Coordinates of C-alpha atoms in Angstrom, one line a residue:
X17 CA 18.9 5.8 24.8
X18 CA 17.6 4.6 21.5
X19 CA 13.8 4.0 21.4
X20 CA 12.5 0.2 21.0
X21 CA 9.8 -0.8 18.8
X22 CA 8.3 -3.3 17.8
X23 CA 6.6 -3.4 14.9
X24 CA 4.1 -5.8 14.5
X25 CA 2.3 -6.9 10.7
X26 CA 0.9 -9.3 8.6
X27 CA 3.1 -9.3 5.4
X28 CA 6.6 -7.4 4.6
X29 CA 7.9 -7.0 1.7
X30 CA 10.2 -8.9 0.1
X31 CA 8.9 -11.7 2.4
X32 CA 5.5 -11.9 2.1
X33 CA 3.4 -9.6 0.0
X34 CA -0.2 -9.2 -1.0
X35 CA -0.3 -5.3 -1.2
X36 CA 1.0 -1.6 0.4
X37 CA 0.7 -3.0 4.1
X38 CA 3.7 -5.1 2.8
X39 CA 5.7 -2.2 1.6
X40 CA 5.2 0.2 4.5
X41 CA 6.2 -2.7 7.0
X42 CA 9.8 -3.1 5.2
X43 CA 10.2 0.8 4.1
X44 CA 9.3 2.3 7.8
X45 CA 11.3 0.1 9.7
X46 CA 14.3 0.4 7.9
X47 CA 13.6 4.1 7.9
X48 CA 13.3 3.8 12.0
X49 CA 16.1 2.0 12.3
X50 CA 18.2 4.6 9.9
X51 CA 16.9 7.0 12.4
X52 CA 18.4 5.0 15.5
X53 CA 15.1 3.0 17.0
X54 CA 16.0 -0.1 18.0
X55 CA 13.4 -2.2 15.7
X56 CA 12.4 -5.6 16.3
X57 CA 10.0 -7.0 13.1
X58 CA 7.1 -9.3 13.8
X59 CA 5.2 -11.4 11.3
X60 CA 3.6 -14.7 11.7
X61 CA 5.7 -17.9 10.2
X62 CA 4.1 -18.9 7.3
X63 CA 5.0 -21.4 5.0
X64 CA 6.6 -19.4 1.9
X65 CA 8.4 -17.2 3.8
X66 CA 10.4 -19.0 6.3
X67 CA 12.7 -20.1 3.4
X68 CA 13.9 -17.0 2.8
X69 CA 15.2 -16.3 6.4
X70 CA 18.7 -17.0 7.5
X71 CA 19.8 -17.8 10.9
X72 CA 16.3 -19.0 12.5
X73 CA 17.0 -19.8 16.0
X74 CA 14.0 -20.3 18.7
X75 CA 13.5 -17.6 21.6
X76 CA 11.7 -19.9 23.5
X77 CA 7.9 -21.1 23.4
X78 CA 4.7 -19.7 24.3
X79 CA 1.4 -21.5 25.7
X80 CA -1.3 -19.5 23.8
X81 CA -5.3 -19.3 23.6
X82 CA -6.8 -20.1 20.8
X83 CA -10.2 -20.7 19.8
X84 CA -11.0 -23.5 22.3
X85 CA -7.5 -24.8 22.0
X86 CA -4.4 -24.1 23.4
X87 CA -1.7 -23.8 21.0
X88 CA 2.5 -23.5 21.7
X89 CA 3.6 -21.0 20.0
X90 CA 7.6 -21.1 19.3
X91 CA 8.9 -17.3 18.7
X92 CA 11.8 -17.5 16.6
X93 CA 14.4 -15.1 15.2
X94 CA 15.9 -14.8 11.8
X95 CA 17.6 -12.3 9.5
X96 CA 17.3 -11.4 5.7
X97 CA 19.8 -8.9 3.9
X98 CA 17.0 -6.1 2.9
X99 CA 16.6 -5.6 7.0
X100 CA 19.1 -4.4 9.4
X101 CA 17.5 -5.8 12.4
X102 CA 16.3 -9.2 14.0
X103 CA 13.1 -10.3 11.8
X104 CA 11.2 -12.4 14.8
X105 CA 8.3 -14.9 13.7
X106 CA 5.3 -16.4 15.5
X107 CA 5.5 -19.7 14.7
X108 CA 2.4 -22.2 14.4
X109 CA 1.9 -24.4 12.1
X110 CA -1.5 -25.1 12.5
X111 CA -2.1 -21.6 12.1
X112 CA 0.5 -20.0 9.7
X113 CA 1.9 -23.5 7.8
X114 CA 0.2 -23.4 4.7
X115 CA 1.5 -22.2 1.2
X116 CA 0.1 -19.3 -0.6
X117 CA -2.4 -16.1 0.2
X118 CA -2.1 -15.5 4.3
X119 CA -4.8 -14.5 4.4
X120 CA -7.2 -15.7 1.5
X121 CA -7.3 -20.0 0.5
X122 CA -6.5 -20.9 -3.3
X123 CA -10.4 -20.9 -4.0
X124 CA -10.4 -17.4 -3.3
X125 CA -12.7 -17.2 0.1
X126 CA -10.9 -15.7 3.0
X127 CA -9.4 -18.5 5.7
X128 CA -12.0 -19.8 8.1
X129 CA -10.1 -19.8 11.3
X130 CA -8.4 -15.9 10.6
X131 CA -9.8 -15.0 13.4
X132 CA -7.7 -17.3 15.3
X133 CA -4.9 -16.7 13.9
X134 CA -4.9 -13.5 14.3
X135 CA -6.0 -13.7 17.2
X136 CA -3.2 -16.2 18.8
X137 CA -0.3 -13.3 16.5
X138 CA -1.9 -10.3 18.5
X139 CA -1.8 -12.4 22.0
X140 CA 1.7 -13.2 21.1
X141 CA 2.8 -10.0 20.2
X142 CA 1.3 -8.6 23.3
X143 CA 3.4 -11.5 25.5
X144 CA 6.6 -10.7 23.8
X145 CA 5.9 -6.6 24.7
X146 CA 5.7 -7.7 28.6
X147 CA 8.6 -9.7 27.6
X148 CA 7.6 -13.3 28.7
X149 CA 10.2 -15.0 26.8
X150 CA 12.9 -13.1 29.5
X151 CA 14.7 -11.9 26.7
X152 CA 16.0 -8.4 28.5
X153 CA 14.1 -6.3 25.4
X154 CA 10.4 -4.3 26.2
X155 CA 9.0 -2.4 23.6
X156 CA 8.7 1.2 24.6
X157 CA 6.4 1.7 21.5
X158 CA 4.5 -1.2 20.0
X159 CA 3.1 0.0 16.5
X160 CA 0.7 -2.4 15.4
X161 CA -1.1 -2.4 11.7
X162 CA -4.5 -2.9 9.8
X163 CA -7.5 -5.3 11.3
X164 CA -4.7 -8.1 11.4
X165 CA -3.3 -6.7 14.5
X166 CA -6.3 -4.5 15.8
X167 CA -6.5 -6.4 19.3
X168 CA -2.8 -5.7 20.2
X169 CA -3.6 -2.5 21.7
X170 CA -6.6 -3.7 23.2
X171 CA -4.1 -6.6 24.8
X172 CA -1.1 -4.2 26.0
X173 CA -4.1 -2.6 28.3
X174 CA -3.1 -5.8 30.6
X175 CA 0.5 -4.8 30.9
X176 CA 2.4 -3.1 33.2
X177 CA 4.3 -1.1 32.5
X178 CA 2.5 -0.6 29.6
X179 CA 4.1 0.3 25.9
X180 CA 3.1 3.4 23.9
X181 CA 0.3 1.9 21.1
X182 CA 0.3 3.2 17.7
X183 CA -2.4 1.7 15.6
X184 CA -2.4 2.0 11.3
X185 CA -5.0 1.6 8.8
X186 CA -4.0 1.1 5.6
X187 CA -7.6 0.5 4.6
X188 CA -10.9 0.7 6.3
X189 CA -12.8 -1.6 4.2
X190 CA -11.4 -4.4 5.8
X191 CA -12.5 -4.5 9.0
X192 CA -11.6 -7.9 10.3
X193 CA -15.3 -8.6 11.0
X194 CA -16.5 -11.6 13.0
X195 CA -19.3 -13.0 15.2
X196 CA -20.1 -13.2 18.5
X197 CA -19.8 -17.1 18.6
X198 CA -16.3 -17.0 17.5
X199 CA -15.6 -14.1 19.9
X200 CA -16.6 -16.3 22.7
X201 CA -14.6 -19.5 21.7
X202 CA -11.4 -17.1 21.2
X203 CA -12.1 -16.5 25.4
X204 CA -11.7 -12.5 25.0
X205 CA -11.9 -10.5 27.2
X206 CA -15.8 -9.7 28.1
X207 CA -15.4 -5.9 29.2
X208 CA -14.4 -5.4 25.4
X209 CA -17.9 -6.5 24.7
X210 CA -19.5 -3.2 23.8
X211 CA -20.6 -0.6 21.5
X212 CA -17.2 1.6 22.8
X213 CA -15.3 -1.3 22.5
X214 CA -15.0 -4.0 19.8
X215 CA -18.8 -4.5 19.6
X216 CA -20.1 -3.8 15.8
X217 CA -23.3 -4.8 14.4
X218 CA -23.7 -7.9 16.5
X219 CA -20.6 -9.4 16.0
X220 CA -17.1 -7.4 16.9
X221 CA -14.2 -5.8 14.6
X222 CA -10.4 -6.2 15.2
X223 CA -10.1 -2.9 13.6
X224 CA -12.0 -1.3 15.8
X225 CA -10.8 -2.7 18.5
X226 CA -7.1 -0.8 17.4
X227 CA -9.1 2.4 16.6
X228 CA -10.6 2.2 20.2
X229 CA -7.2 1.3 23.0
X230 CA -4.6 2.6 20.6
X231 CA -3.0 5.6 22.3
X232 CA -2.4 7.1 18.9
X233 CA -4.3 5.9 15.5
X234 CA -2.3 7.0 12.0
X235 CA -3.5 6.5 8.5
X236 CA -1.1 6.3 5.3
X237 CA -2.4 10.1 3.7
X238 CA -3.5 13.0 5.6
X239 CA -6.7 13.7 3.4
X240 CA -7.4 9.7 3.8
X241 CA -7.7 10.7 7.6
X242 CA -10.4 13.3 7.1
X243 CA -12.0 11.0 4.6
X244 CA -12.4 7.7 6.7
X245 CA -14.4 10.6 9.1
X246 CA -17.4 10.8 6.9
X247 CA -20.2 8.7 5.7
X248 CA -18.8 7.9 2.8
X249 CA -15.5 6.4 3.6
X250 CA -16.1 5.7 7.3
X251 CA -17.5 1.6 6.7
X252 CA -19.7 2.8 9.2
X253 CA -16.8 3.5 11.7
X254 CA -16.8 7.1 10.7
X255 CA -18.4 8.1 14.6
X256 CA -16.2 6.6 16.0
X257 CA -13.3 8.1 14.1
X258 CA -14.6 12.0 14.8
X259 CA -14.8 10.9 18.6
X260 CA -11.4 10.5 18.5
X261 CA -9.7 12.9 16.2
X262 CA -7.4 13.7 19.0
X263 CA -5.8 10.6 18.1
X264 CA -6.0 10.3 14.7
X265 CA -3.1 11.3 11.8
X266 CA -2.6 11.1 8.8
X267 CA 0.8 10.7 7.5
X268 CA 1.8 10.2 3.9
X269 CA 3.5 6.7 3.0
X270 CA 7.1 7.0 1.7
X271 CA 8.1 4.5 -1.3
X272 CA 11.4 2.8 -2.0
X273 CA 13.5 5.4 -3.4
X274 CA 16.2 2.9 -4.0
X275 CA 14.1 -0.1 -5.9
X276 CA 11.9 3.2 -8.1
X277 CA 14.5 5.6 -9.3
X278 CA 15.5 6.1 -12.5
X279 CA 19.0 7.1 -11.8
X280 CA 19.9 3.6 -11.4
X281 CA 16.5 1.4 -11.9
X282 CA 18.3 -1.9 -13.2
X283 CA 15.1 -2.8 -15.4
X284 CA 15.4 0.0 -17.5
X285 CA 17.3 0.1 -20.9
X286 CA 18.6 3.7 -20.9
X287 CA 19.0 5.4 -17.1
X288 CA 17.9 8.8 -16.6
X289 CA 17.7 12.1 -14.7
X290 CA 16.6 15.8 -14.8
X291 CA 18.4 16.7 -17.1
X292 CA 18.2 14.2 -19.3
X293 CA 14.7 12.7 -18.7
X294 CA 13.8 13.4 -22.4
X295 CA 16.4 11.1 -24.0
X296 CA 15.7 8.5 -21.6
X297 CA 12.0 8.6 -21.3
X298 CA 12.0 7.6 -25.7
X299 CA 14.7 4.9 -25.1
X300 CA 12.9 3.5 -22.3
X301 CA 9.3 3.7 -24.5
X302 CA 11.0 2.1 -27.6
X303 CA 12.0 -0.5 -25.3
X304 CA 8.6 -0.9 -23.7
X305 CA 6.8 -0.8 -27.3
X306 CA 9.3 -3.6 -28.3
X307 CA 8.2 -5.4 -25.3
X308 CA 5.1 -5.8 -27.2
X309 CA 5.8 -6.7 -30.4
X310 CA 6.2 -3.6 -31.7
X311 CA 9.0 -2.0 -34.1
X312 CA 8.4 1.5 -33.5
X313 CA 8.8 4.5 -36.1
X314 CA 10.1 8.0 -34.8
X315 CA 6.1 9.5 -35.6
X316 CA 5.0 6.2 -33.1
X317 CA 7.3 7.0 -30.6
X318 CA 6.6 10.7 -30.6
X319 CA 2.7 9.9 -30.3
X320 CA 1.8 9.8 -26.4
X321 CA 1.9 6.6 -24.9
X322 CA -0.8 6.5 -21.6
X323 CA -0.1 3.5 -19.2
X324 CA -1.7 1.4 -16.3
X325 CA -0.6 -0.8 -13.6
X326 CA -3.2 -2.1 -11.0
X327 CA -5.4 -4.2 -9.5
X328 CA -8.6 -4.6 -12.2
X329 CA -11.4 -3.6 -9.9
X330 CA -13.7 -1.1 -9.8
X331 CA -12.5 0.8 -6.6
X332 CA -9.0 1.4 -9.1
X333 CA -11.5 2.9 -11.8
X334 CA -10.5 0.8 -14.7
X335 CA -13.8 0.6 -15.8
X336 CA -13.5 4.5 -16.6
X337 CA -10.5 4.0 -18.4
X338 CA -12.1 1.0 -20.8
X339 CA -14.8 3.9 -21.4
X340 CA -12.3 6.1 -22.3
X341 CA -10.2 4.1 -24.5
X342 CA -13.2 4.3 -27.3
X343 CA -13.5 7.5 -28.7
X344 CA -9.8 8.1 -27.3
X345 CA -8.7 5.5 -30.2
X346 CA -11.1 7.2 -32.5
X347 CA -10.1 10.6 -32.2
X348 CA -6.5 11.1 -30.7
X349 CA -3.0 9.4 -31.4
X350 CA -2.5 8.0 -28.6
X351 CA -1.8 4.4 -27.5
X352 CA -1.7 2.4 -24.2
X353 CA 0.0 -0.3 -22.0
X354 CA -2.2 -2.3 -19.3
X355 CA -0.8 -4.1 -16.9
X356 CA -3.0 -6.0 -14.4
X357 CA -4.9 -8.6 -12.6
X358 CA -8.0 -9.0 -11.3
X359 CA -11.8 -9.7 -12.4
X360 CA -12.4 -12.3 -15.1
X361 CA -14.6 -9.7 -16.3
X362 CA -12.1 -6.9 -16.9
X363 CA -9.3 -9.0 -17.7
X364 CA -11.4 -10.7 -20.5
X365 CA -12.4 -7.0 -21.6
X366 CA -8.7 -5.8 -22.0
X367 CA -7.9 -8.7 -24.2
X368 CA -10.5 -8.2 -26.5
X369 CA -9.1 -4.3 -26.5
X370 CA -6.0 -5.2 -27.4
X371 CA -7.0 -7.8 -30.0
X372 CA -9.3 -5.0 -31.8
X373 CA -6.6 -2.2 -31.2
X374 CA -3.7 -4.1 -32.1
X375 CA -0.2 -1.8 -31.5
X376 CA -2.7 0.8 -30.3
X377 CA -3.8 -1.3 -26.7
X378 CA -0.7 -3.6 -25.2
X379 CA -2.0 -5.5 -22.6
X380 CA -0.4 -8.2 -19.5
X381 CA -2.6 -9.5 -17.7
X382 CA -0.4 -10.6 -14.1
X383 CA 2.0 -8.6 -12.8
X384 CA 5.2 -8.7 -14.0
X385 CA 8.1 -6.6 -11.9
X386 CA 10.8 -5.6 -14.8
X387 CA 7.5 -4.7 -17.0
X388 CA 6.3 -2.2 -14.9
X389 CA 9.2 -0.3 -14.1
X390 CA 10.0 0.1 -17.8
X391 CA 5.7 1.3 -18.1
X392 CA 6.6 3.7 -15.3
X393 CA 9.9 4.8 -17.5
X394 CA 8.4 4.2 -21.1
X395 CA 4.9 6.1 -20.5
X396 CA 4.7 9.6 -21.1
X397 CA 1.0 9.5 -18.8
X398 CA 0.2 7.3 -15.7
X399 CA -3.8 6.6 -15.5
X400 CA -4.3 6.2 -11.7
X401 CA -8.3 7.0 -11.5
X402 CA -8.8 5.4 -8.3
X403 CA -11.9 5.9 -6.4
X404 CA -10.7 5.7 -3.3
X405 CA -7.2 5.3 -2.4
X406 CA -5.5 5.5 0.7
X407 CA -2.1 6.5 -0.1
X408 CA -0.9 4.7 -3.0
X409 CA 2.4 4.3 -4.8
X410 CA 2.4 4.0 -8.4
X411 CA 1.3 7.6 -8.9
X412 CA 4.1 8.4 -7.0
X413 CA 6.5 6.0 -8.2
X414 CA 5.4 8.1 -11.8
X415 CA 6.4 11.5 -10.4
X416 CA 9.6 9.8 -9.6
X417 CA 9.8 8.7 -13.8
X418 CA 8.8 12.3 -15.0
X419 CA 5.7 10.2 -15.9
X420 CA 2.8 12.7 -15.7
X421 CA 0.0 10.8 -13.5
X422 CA -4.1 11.5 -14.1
X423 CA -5.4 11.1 -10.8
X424 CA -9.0 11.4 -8.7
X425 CA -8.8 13.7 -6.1
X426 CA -9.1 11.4 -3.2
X427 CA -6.8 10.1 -0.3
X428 CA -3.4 10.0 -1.1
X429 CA -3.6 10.8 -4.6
X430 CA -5.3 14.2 -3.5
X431 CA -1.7 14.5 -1.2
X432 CA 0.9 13.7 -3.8
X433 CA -0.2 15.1 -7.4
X434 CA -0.8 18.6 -8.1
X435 CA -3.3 19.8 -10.5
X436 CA -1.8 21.7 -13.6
X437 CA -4.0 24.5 -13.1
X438 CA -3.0 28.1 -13.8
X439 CA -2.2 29.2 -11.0
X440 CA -0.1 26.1 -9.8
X441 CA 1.7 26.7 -13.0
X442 CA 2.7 30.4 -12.4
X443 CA 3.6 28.7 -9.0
X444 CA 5.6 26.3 -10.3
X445 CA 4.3 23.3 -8.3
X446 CA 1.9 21.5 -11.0
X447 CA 3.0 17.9 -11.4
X448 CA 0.2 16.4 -12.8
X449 CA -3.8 16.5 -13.4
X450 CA -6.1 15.6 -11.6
X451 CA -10.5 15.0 -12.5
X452 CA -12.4 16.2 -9.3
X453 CA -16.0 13.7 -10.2
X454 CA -15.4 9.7 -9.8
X455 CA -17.1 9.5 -13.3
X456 CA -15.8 8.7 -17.1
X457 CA -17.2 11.7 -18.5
X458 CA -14.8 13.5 -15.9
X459 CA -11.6 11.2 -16.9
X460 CA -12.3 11.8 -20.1
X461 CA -12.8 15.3 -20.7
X462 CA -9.2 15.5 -18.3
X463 CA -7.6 13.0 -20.6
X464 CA -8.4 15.7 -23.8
X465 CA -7.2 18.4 -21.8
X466 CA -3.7 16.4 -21.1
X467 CA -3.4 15.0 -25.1
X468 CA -4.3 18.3 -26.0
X469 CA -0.9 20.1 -23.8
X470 CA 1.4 16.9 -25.0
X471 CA 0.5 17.5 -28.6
X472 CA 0.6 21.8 -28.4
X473 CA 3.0 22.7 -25.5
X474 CA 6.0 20.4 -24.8
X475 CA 7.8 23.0 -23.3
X476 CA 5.1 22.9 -20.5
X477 CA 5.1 19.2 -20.2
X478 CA 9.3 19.5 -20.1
X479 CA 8.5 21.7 -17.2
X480 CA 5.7 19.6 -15.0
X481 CA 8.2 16.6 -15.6
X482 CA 10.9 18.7 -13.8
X483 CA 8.4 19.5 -11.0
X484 CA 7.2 15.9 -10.6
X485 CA 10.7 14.6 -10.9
X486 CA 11.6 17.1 -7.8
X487 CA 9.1 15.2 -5.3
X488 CA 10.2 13.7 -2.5
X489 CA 8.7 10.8 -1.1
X490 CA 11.8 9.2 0.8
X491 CA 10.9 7.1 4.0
X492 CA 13.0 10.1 6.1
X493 CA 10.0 12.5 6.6
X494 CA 7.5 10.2 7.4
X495 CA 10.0 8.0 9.8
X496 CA 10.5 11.5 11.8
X497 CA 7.0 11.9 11.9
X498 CA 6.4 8.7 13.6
X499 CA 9.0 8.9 16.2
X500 CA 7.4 12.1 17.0
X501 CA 4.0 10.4 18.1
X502 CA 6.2 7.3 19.5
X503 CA 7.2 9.4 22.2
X504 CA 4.5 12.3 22.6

């Protein structure tokens, strides 16, 4: 008998999307479902996504708590081409109608009444797993993910029979943090009330609260799972994480090998392969360099071309990169291609880059979908000095280009690239290079060392771009892995 899940998030790509959470709740599903669970999606309703939705009927209604309100909750069920399985929604429109960020309003501060909302998505998840609408479908496993749906677990303790829990964190520094006052107007359940349960600092965490009831707690790398265990990644959760390291796995995120492959990338000018990733790498690079004004000579496009696409904040180290840029300019050939959004102070710094470094320092500010998958194609090096980083995807959607990634040994990024030492080049494995200090002076003297192998061994590079275009990062492995804790 095929195994039911339901899978319950915030945001899923191509619906709604403000980051990876989004791309894991549309890859692992699908990747579920290819492997015969019966999936059910949840989201909450919000405004900009219910368009996109075909076939919306209602399940039925739901009277649910909120904070100091009752609200009814209509559950209603929809499809969309990129899933092949119901999509259902928690629909409220007090809660989830409004346009925009879920999670965030247009001035930028976080929603006041999250907590709610979240709060009336987790109790609604939690009614639909004990099957309240009478709909003849129980979860057997209900995976649950990030502080958005932390009190699921915590909820499913009141059902009987009680689904399997699988709780994911994406990223500890969110914590879904809020007080005491508003725990008490959201009426929960006072036995949670406690330093072993969702208690923190005074006021209580919805990601704890998964951490803690969760029969099994995943995160998206397997070195991010050791991480989030010590002082310096924990968020001050990092106790509680080693007292339950019985739970707790780490299991690399897979990327959409179908949207980021250069085989048949639509956005690309020239497609490529192994065996001709040469040819189609300079194609793809004049066509990038054009993108910026440029009319390329054969010297420019043999020169190494270094490129960036990210969120412009310190965690993603683009403050080392700006550092580096300087006497990279000065003493090297080499040019690069920003894209990104995020502080006015960065943002403002990268234009006045590119206006002093003209053809040398191409910058978008935004993000722009068909512009970075021809950076990814176009670049012969992806900068990806993050100082923390879960899992991520561009350095692997670079391995997947033959686009060499720089990388800080940390989380995911640790998992994925493989240094281009000596010995991992006898091995055959190198794929990349990575700095092993979260400081410029460490980029930097790895960014000489990489300029330095482009300009004096291309016969070495040709051979690290057939090792990085080997990976595999496919949904598949990781979708196995999961169904392997679903039922253990």
């Amino acid at each position: 008998m095929a195994l039911k899940v339901l899978f319950a998030a915030s945001e899923a790509y191509p619906l709604i999307k403000t980051g990876g959470l989004a791309d894991v709740a549309y890859g692992l599903p699908v990747a579920l479902h290819t492997e015969r669970a019966e999936v059910r999606l949840l989201l909450p309703a919000y405004y900009d996504m219910m368009g996109k939705l075909k076939d919306v009927h209602s399940l039925g209604a739901l009277q649910i708590q909120g904070a100091g309100r009752v609200h009814t909750v209509h559950i209603l069920e929809g499809s969309h081409e990129a899933f092949p399985f119901p999509i259902w929604v928690v629909e409220c429109g007090t809660l989830f109608g409004r346009s925009g960020n879920p999670y965030m309003h247009p001035d930028g501060y976080d929603w006041p009444d999250n907590a709610e909302r979240f709060t009336v998505f987790a109790r609604a998840a939690a009614l639909l797993a004990a099957d309240a609408l009478q709909l003849n479908w129980r979860p057997d496993v209900v995976h649950a993910h990030d502080w958005q749906t932390g009190l699921i677990p915590a909820l499913l303790e009141e059902i009987n029979p009680r689904p399997r829990s699988i709780f994911t964190i994406h990223n500890l520094a969110y914590g879904g943090h809020f007080s005491r006052t508003v725990y008490d107007q959201l009426q929960l359940a006072w036995h949670w009330w406690s330093s072993e349960g969702v208690e923190f600092y005074g006021g209580f965490s919805m990601l704890k609260a998964g951490i803690v009831y969760a029969d099994t707690v995943t995160t998206v790398s397997p070195t991010y799972a050791k991480e989030i265990c010590t002082p310096e990644f924990g968020y001050g959760l990092d106790g509680l994480l080693r007292s339950r390291s019985h739970k707790l796995h780490g299991i690399l995120n897979g990327i959409d090998t179908e949207s980021w492959n250069p085989k048949h990338d639509h956005y690309l000018v020239q497609n490529y392969g192994l065996r001709d990733v040469k040819k189609g790498k300079l194609a793809n690079k004049q066509a990038l360099l054009e993108r910026f004004g440029q009319s390329p000579t054969q010297e420019q496009l043999a020169r190494p071309l270094l490129g960036m696409v990210s969120r412009l904040v310190e965690q993603k180290g683009v403050d080392m990169v700006m550092e580096c840029i300087h006497p990279l300019l000065a003493e090297t050939n080499a040019a690069f291609v920003l894209i990104g959004s995020g502080h006015y102070h960065y943002e403002q710094a990268l234009y006045d880059l590119a206006a002093r470094y003209p053809g040398r320092v191409m910058v978008y500010i935004g993000y722009n979908e068909a512009l970075a998958h021809l950076l990814e194609a176009g670049c012969d090096i992806f900068l990806m000095p993050s100082r923390f980083e879960p899992c991520g995807l561009n350095q692997m959607y670079s391995l997947n280009y033959g686009t060499l990634p720089v990388v800080y040994n940390t989380g995911g990024l640790a998992d994925t690239v493989i240094n281009a030492t000596e010995a991992n080049i006898t091995a055959n494995t190198a794929n990349g290079f990575v700095f092993y200090l979260p400081f410029s002076h460490a980029l930097l003297g790895t960014l000489w060392w990489v300029l330095r192998m482009f300009a004096d061994d291309q016969k070495l590079w040709r051979v690290l771009q057939r090792n990085a275009l080997k990976a595999d990062f496919e949904w598949k492995r990781s979708a196995k892995r999961y169904l392997e804790l679903y039922r253990n």
